[in-house]
CSV table of N, CA and C in Angstrom, one decimal:
chain,number,residue,atom,x,y,z
E,1114,UNK,N,-35.0,-22.1,-43.5
E,1114,UNK,CA,-34.8,-23.0,-44.6
E,1114,UNK,C,-34.9,-24.4,-44.2
E,1115,UNK,N,-35.4,-25.3,-45.1
E,1115,UNK,CA,-35.6,-26.7,-44.8
E,1115,UNK,C,-34.4,-27.5,-44.7
E,1116,UNK,N,-34.3,-28.4,-43.7
E,1116,UNK,CA,-33.2,-29.3,-43.5
E,1116,UNK,C,-33.4,-30.4,-44.5
E,1117,UNK,N,-32.3,-30.9,-45.2
E,1117,UNK,CA,-32.4,-32.0,-46.1
E,1117,UNK,C,-31.5,-33.1,-45.6
E,1118,UNK,N,-32.1,-34.3,-45.4
E,1118,UNK,CA,-31.5,-35.4,-44.9
E,1118,UNK,C,-31.3,-36.4,-46.0
E,1119,UNK,N,-30.1,-36.9,-46.2
E,1119,UNK,CA,-29.8,-37.9,-47.3
E,1119,UNK,C,-29.6,-39.2,-46.6
E,1120,UNK,N,-30.3,-40.2,-47.0
E,1120,UNK,CA,-30.2,-41.5,-46.4
E,1120,UNK,C,-29.9,-42.6,-47.5
E,1121,UNK,N,-28.7,-43.1,-47.4
E,1121,UNK,CA,-28.2,-44.1,-48.3
E,1121,UNK,C,-27.7,-45.3,-47.6
E,1122,UNK,N,-27.5,-45.2,-46.3
E,1122,UNK,CA,-27.2,-46.3,-45.4
E,1122,UNK,C,-27.8,-46.1,-44.1
E,1123,UNK,N,-28.1,-47.1,-43.4
E,1123,UNK,CA,-28.6,-47.0,-42.0
E,1123,UNK,C,-27.8,-47.9,-41.1
E,1124,UNK,N,-27.1,-47.3,-40.2
E,1124,UNK,CA,-26.1,-48.1,-39.4
E,1124,UNK,C,-26.6,-48.6,-38.1
E,1125,UNK,N,-27.9,-48.4,-37.7
E,1125,UNK,CA,-28.4,-48.9,-36.5
E,1125,UNK,C,-29.9,-49.4,-36.7
E,1126,UNK,N,-30.3,-50.2,-35.8
E,1126,UNK,CA,-31.7,-50.7,-35.9
E,1126,UNK,C,-31.7,-52.0,-36.6
E,1127,UNK,N,-32.9,-52.5,-36.7
E,1127,UNK,CA,-33.1,-53.8,-37.4
E,1127,UNK,C,-32.9,-53.8,-38.9
E,1128,UNK,N,-33.1,-52.7,-39.5
E,1128,UNK,CA,-33.0,-52.6,-40.9
E,1128,UNK,C,-31.7,-51.8,-41.2
E,1129,UNK,N,-30.7,-52.4,-41.7
E,1129,UNK,CA,-29.4,-51.8,-41.9
E,1129,UNK,C,-28.8,-51.9,-43.3
E,1130,UNK,N,-29.4,-51.3,-44.3
E,1130,UNK,CA,-28.9,-51.4,-45.6
E,1130,UNK,C,-27.6,-50.5,-45.7
E,1131,UNK,N,-26.8,-50.8,-46.7
E,1131,UNK,CA,-25.6,-50.0,-47.0
E,1131,UNK,C,-25.5,-49.8,-48.5
E,1132,UNK,N,-24.7,-48.8,-48.8
E,1132,UNK,CA,-24.4,-48.5,-50.2
E,1132,UNK,C,-23.4,-49.6,-50.8
E,1133,UNK,N,-22.3,-49.7,-50.1
E,1133,UNK,CA,-21.2,-50.6,-50.7
E,1133,UNK,C,-20.9,-51.7,-49.7
E,1134,UNK,N,-21.3,-51.6,-48.4
E,1134,UNK,CA,-21.0,-52.6,-47.4
E,1134,UNK,C,-19.8,-52.1,-46.6
E,1135,UNK,N,-19.1,-51.1,-47.0
E,1135,UNK,CA,-18.0,-50.5,-46.2
E,1135,UNK,C,-18.4,-49.2,-45.6
E,1136,UNK,N,-18.5,-49.1,-44.3
E,1136,UNK,CA,-19.0,-47.9,-43.6
E,1136,UNK,C,-18.2,-46.7,-44.0
E,1137,UNK,N,-16.9,-46.8,-44.1
E,1137,UNK,CA,-16.0,-45.6,-44.4
E,1137,UNK,C,-16.3,-45.1,-45.8
E,1138,UNK,N,-16.4,-46.0,-46.7
E,1138,UNK,CA,-16.6,-45.7,-48.1
E,1138,UNK,C,-18.0,-45.1,-48.3
E,1139,UNK,N,-19.0,-45.7,-47.6
E,1139,UNK,CA,-20.4,-45.2,-47.7
E,1139,UNK,C,-20.5,-43.8,-47.1
E,1140,UNK,N,-19.8,-43.5,-46.0
E,1140,UNK,CA,-19.8,-42.2,-45.4
E,1140,UNK,C,-19.2,-41.2,-46.4
E,1141,UNK,N,-18.1,-41.5,-47.0
E,1141,UNK,CA,-17.5,-40.6,-48.0
E,1141,UNK,C,-18.4,-40.4,-49.2
E,1142,UNK,N,-19.0,-41.4,-49.7
E,1142,UNK,CA,-19.9,-41.2,-50.9
E,1142,UNK,C,-21.1,-40.3,-50.5
E,1143,UNK,N,-21.7,-40.5,-49.4
E,1143,UNK,CA,-22.8,-39.7,-49.0
E,1143,UNK,C,-22.4,-38.3,-48.7
E,1144,UNK,N,-21.2,-38.1,-48.1
E,1144,UNK,CA,-20.8,-36.7,-47.9
E,1144,UNK,C,-20.5,-36.0,-49.2
E,1145,UNK,N,-19.9,-36.7,-50.1
E,1145,UNK,CA,-19.7,-36.2,-51.5
E,1145,UNK,C,-21.0,-35.8,-52.2
E,1146,UNK,N,-22.0,-36.6,-52.1
E,1146,UNK,CA,-23.3,-36.3,-52.7
E,1146,UNK,C,-23.9,-35.1,-52.0
E,1147,UNK,N,-23.8,-35.0,-50.7
E,1147,UNK,CA,-24.4,-33.9,-49.9
E,1147,UNK,C,-23.7,-32.6,-50.3
E,1148,UNK,N,-22.4,-32.6,-50.4
E,1148,UNK,CA,-21.6,-31.4,-50.8
E,1148,UNK,C,-22.0,-31.0,-52.2
E,1149,UNK,N,-22.1,-31.9,-53.1
E,1149,UNK,CA,-22.4,-31.6,-54.5
E,1149,UNK,C,-23.8,-30.9,-54.6
E,1150,UNK,N,-24.8,-31.5,-53.8
E,1150,UNK,CA,-26.1,-31.0,-53.8
E,1150,UNK,C,-26.2,-29.6,-53.2
E,1151,UNK,N,-25.5,-29.4,-52.1
E,1151,UNK,CA,-25.5,-28.1,-51.4
E,1151,UNK,C,-24.9,-27.0,-52.4
E,1152,UNK,N,-23.8,-27.4,-53.0
E,1152,UNK,CA,-23.2,-26.4,-54.0
E,1152,UNK,C,-24.2,-26.1,-55.1
E,1153,UNK,N,-24.8,-27.1,-55.7
E,1153,UNK,CA,-25.7,-26.9,-56.8
E,1153,UNK,C,-26.9,-26.1,-56.4
E,1154,UNK,N,-27.4,-26.2,-55.2
E,1154,UNK,CA,-28.6,-25.5,-54.8
E,1154,UNK,C,-28.2,-24.1,-54.1
E,1155,UNK,N,-26.9,-23.9,-54.0
E,1155,UNK,CA,-26.4,-22.6,-53.4
E,1155,UNK,C,-27.0,-22.4,-52.0
E,1156,UNK,N,-26.8,-23.5,-51.2
E,1156,UNK,CA,-27.2,-23.5,-49.8
E,1156,UNK,C,-26.0,-23.9,-48.9
E,1157,UNK,N,-26.0,-23.6,-47.6
E,1157,UNK,CA,-24.9,-24.0,-46.8
E,1157,UNK,C,-24.8,-25.6,-46.7
E,1158,UNK,N,-23.6,-26.1,-46.6
E,1158,UNK,CA,-23.5,-27.5,-46.6
E,1158,UNK,C,-24.0,-28.1,-45.3
E,1159,UNK,N,-24.1,-27.3,-44.2
E,1159,UNK,CA,-24.7,-27.7,-43.0
E,1159,UNK,C,-26.2,-28.0,-43.1
E,1160,UNK,N,-26.8,-27.5,-44.1
E,1160,UNK,CA,-28.3,-27.7,-44.3
E,1160,UNK,C,-28.6,-29.1,-45.0
E,1161,UNK,N,-27.6,-29.7,-45.6
E,1161,UNK,CA,-27.7,-30.9,-46.3
E,1161,UNK,C,-26.8,-31.9,-45.7
E,1162,UNK,N,-27.3,-33.0,-45.0
E,1162,UNK,CA,-26.4,-33.9,-44.4
E,1162,UNK,C,-26.9,-35.3,-44.5
E,1163,UNK,N,-26.0,-36.3,-44.4
E,1163,UNK,CA,-26.3,-37.7,-44.4
E,1163,UNK,C,-26.8,-38.1,-43.0
E,1164,UNK,N,-27.8,-38.9,-43.0
E,1164,UNK,CA,-28.4,-39.4,-41.8
E,1164,UNK,C,-28.1,-40.9,-41.7
E,1165,UNK,N,-27.1,-41.3,-40.9
E,1165,UNK,CA,-26.6,-42.6,-40.9
E,1165,UNK,C,-27.4,-43.5,-39.9
E,1166,UNK,N,-28.0,-42.9,-38.9
E,1166,UNK,CA,-28.6,-43.6,-37.8
E,1166,UNK,C,-30.1,-43.2,-37.8
E,1167,UNK,N,-30.8,-43.4,-38.9
E,1167,UNK,CA,-32.2,-43.0,-39.1
E,1167,UNK,C,-33.1,-44.1,-38.6
E,1168,UNK,N,-34.1,-43.8,-37.9
E,1168,UNK,CA,-35.0,-44.8,-37.3
E,1168,UNK,C,-36.3,-44.9,-38.1
E,1169,UNK,N,-36.3,-44.5,-39.4
E,1169,UNK,CA,-37.5,-44.6,-40.3
E,1169,UNK,C,-38.6,-43.7,-40.0
E,1170,UNK,N,-38.3,-42.7,-39.1
E,1170,UNK,CA,-39.3,-41.7,-38.7
E,1170,UNK,C,-39.1,-40.5,-39.7
E,1171,UNK,N,-40.2,-40.0,-40.2
E,1171,UNK,CA,-40.1,-38.9,-41.2
E,1171,UNK,C,-40.7,-37.7,-40.5
E,1172,UNK,N,-39.8,-36.7,-40.2
E,1172,UNK,CA,-40.3,-35.4,-39.5
E,1172,UNK,C,-40.9,-34.5,-40.6
E,1173,UNK,N,-42.0,-33.8,-40.3
E,1173,UNK,CA,-42.6,-33.0,-41.3
E,1173,UNK,C,-41.9,-31.8,-41.7
E,1174,UNK,N,-40.9,-31.3,-40.9
E,1174,UNK,CA,-40.2,-30.1,-41.3
E,1174,UNK,C,-38.9,-30.4,-42.0
E,1175,UNK,N,-38.6,-31.6,-42.5
E,1175,UNK,CA,-37.4,-31.9,-43.2
E,1175,UNK,C,-37.8,-32.6,-44.5
E,1176,UNK,N,-36.8,-32.5,-45.5
E,1176,UNK,CA,-37.0,-33.2,-46.7
E,1176,UNK,C,-36.0,-34.4,-46.7
E,1177,UNK,N,-36.5,-35.5,-47.1
E,1177,UNK,CA,-35.6,-36.8,-47.1
E,1177,UNK,C,-35.3,-37.2,-48.5
E,1178,UNK,N,-34.1,-37.4,-48.7
E,1178,UNK,CA,-33.6,-38.0,-50.0
E,1178,UNK,C,-33.1,-39.4,-49.7
E,1179,UNK,N,-33.9,-40.4,-50.1
E,1179,UNK,CA,-33.6,-41.7,-49.7
E,1179,UNK,C,-33.3,-42.6,-50.9
E,1180,UNK,N,-32.3,-43.4,-50.7
E,1180,UNK,CA,-31.9,-44.4,-51.7
E,1180,UNK,C,-33.1,-45.2,-52.2
E,1181,UNK,N,-33.3,-45.3,-53.5
E,1181,UNK,CA,-34.5,-45.9,-54.0
E,1181,UNK,C,-34.6,-47.4,-53.6
E,1182,UNK,N,-33.4,-48.0,-53.3
E,1182,UNK,CA,-33.4,-49.4,-52.9
E,1182,UNK,C,-34.0,-49.6,-51.5
E,1183,UNK,N,-33.8,-48.6,-50.7
E,1183,UNK,CA,-34.4,-48.6,-49.3
E,1183,UNK,C,-35.9,-48.3,-49.4
E,1184,UNK,N,-36.2,-47.4,-50.3
E,1184,UNK,CA,-37.7,-47.1,-50.4
E,1184,UNK,C,-38.4,-48.2,-51.0
E,1185,UNK,N,-37.8,-49.0,-51.8
E,1185,UNK,CA,-38.4,-50.2,-52.4
E,1185,UNK,C,-38.9,-51.2,-51.4
E,1186,UNK,N,-38.4,-51.1,-50.2
E,1186,UNK,CA,-38.8,-52.0,-49.2
E,1186,UNK,C,-40.0,-51.5,-48.3
E,1187,UNK,N,-40.3,-50.2,-48.5
E,1187,UNK,CA,-41.3,-49.6,-47.7
E,1187,UNK,C,-42.2,-48.6,-48.5
E,1188,UNK,N,-43.3,-49.1,-49.0
E,1188,UNK,CA,-44.2,-48.2,-49.8
E,1188,UNK,C,-44.8,-47.1,-49.0
E,1189,UNK,N,-45.0,-47.2,-47.7
E,1189,UNK,CA,-45.5,-46.1,-46.9
E,1189,UNK,C,-44.6,-44.9,-46.9
E,1190,UNK,N,-43.3,-45.1,-46.8
E,1190,UNK,CA,-42.3,-44.0,-46.9
E,1190,UNK,C,-42.4,-43.3,-48.3
E,1191,UNK,N,-42.5,-44.1,-49.3
E,1191,UNK,CA,-42.5,-43.5,-50.7
E,1191,UNK,C,-43.7,-42.6,-50.9
E,1192,UNK,N,-44.8,-42.8,-50.2
E,1192,UNK,CA,-46.0,-42.0,-50.4
E,1192,UNK,C,-45.9,-40.7,-49.6
E,1193,UNK,N,-44.9,-40.5,-48.8
E,1193,UNK,CA,-44.9,-39.2,-48.0
E,1193,UNK,C,-44.5,-38.1,-49.0
E,1194,UNK,N,-45.0,-36.9,-48.8
E,1194,UNK,CA,-44.8,-35.8,-49.6
E,1194,UNK,C,-43.4,-35.2,-49.4
E,1195,UNK,N,-42.7,-35.4,-48.3
E,1195,UNK,CA,-41.4,-34.9,-48.1
E,1195,UNK,C,-40.3,-35.9,-48.3
E,1196,UNK,N,-40.6,-36.9,-49.0
E,1196,UNK,CA,-39.6,-38.0,-49.3
E,1196,UNK,C,-39.4,-38.0,-50.8
E,1197,UNK,N,-38.1,-38.0,-51.2
E,1197,UNK,CA,-37.7,-38.1,-52.6
E,1197,UNK,C,-36.8,-39.3,-52.8
E,1198,UNK,N,-37.1,-40.1,-53.8
E,1198,UNK,CA,-36.3,-41.3,-54.1
E,1198,UNK,C,-35.1,-40.8,-54.9
E,1199,UNK,N,-33.9,-41.3,-54.5
E,1199,UNK,CA,-32.7,-41.0,-55.2
E,1199,UNK,C,-32.2,-42.3,-55.8
E,1200,UNK,N,-31.8,-42.3,-57.0
E,1200,UNK,CA,-31.3,-43.6,-57.6
E,1200,UNK,C,-30.0,-44.0,-56.9
E,1201,UNK,N,-29.9,-45.3,-56.6
E,1201,UNK,CA,-28.8,-45.9,-55.9
E,1201,UNK,C,-27.5,-45.5,-56.6
E,1202,UNK,N,-27.5,-45.6,-57.9
E,1202,UNK,CA,-26.2,-45.3,-58.6
E,1202,UNK,C,-25.9,-43.8,-58.5
E,1203,UNK,N,-26.9,-42.9,-58.4
E,1203,UNK,CA,-26.6,-41.5,-58.2
E,1203,UNK,C,-25.9,-41.2,-56.9
E,1204,UNK,N,-26.3,-41.9,-55.8
E,1204,UNK,CA,-25.6,-41.8,-54.6
E,1204,UNK,C,-24.2,-42.3,-54.6
E,1205,UNK,N,-24.0,-43.4,-55.3
E,1205,UNK,CA,-22.7,-44.0,-55.5
E,1205,UNK,C,-21.7,-43.1,-56.2
E,1206,UNK,N,-22.3,-42.4,-57.3
E,1206,UNK,CA,-21.4,-41.6,-58.2
E,1206,UNK,C,-21.4,-40.1,-57.8
E,1207,UNK,N,-22.2,-39.7,-56.9
E,1207,UNK,CA,-22.3,-38.3,-56.5
E,1207,UNK,C,-23.0,-37.5,-57.6
E,1208,UNK,N,-23.9,-38.1,-58.4
E,1208,UNK,CA,-24.6,-37.4,-59.4
E,1208,UNK,C,-25.9,-36.8,-58.8
E,1209,UNK,N,-26.0,-35.5,-59.0
E,1209,UNK,CA,-27.2,-34.8,-58.3
E,1209,UNK,C,-28.2,-34.2,-59.3
E,1210,UNK,N,-28.0,-34.3,-60.6
E,1210,UNK,CA,-28.8,-33.6,-61.6
E,1210,UNK,C,-30.3,-33.9,-61.4
E,1211,UNK,N,-30.7,-35.2,-61.4
E,1211,UNK,CA,-32.1,-35.6,-61.3
E,1211,UNK,C,-32.6,-35.1,-59.9
E,1212,UNK,N,-31.8,-35.4,-58.9
E,1212,UNK,CA,-32.3,-35.0,-57.5
E,1212,UNK,C,-32.4,-33.5,-57.4
E,1213,UNK,N,-31.5,-32.7,-57.9
E,1213,UNK,CA,-31.6,-31.3,-57.9
E,1213,UNK,C,-32.9,-30.8,-58.5
E,1214,UNK,N,-33.3,-31.3,-59.6
E,1214,UNK,CA,-34.5,-30.9,-60.3
E,1214,UNK,C,-35.7,-31.2,-59.4
E,1215,UNK,N,-35.8,-32.4,-58.9
E,1215,UNK,CA,-36.9,-32.8,-58.0
E,1215,UNK,C,-36.9,-32.0,-56.7
E,1216,UNK,N,-35.8,-31.8,-56.2
E,1216,UNK,CA,-35.7,-31.0,-54.9
E,1216,UNK,C,-36.0,-29.5,-55.1
E,1217,UNK,N,-35.6,-29.0,-56.2
E,1217,UNK,CA,-35.9,-27.6,-56.5
E,1217,UNK,C,-37.4,-27.4,-56.6
E,1218,UNK,N,-38.1,-28.3,-57.2
E,1218,UNK,CA,-39.6,-28.2,-57.2
E,1218,UNK,C,-40.2,-28.3,-55.8
E,1219,UNK,N,-39.7,-29.2,-55.0
E,1219,UNK,CA,-40.2,-29.3,-53.7
E,1219,UNK,C,-39.9,-28.1,-52.8
E,1220,UNK,N,-38.7,-27.5,-53.0
E,1220,UNK,CA,-38.3,-26.4,-52.2
E,1220,UNK,C,-39.2,-25.1,-52.6
E,1221,UNK,N,-39.4,-25.0,-53.9
E,1221,UNK,CA,-40.2,-23.9,-54.4
E,1221,UNK,C,-41.7,-24.0,-53.9
E,1222,UNK,N,-42.2,-25.2,-53.9
E,1222,UNK,CA,-43.6,-25.4,-53.4
E,1222,UNK,C,-43.6,-25.1,-51.9
E,1223,UNK,N,-42.6,-25.5,-51.1
E,1223,UNK,CA,-42.5,-25.3,-49.7
E,1223,UNK,C,-42.4,-23.9,-49.4
E,1224,UNK,N,-41.7,-23.1,-50.2
E,1224,UNK,CA,-41.5,-21.7,-49.9
E,1224,UNK,C,-42.8,-20.9,-50.2
E,1225,UNK,N,-43.6,-21.3,-51.2
E,1225,UNK,CA,-44.8,-20.6,-51.5
E,1225,UNK,C,-45.9,-20.9,-50.5
E,1226,UNK,N,-45.8,-22.0,-49.7
E,1226,UNK,CA,-46.8,-22.3,-48.7
E,1226,UNK,C,-46.4,-21.7,-47.4
E,1227,UNK,N,-45.2,-21.2,-47.2
E,1227,UNK,CA,-44.8,-20.6,-45.9
E,1227,UNK,C,-45.1,-19.2,-45.9
């Protein structure tokens, strides 16, 4: 099964955006989002995790759910087939409805090509 990485803050490197500016709150918000998504997709929570120290590298074997405010600064990332934009407010509120729909389509396509 495909690994899903959720990126809403980046704690290392030159580019360090955050959700709220508070590392503890950001970690809790992203964990909550990941748990909601794993539950909705009926997959193990270990398969969906927040990537806090991301180096902007996109591995072909993973799906990336990235805060749309981060993607707004890098059009190259947005064009990747395994990158899905997540509304900043959805990450803050733990809302997974729109992301679940987009992700379900990607996972279905990925399973038919394997």
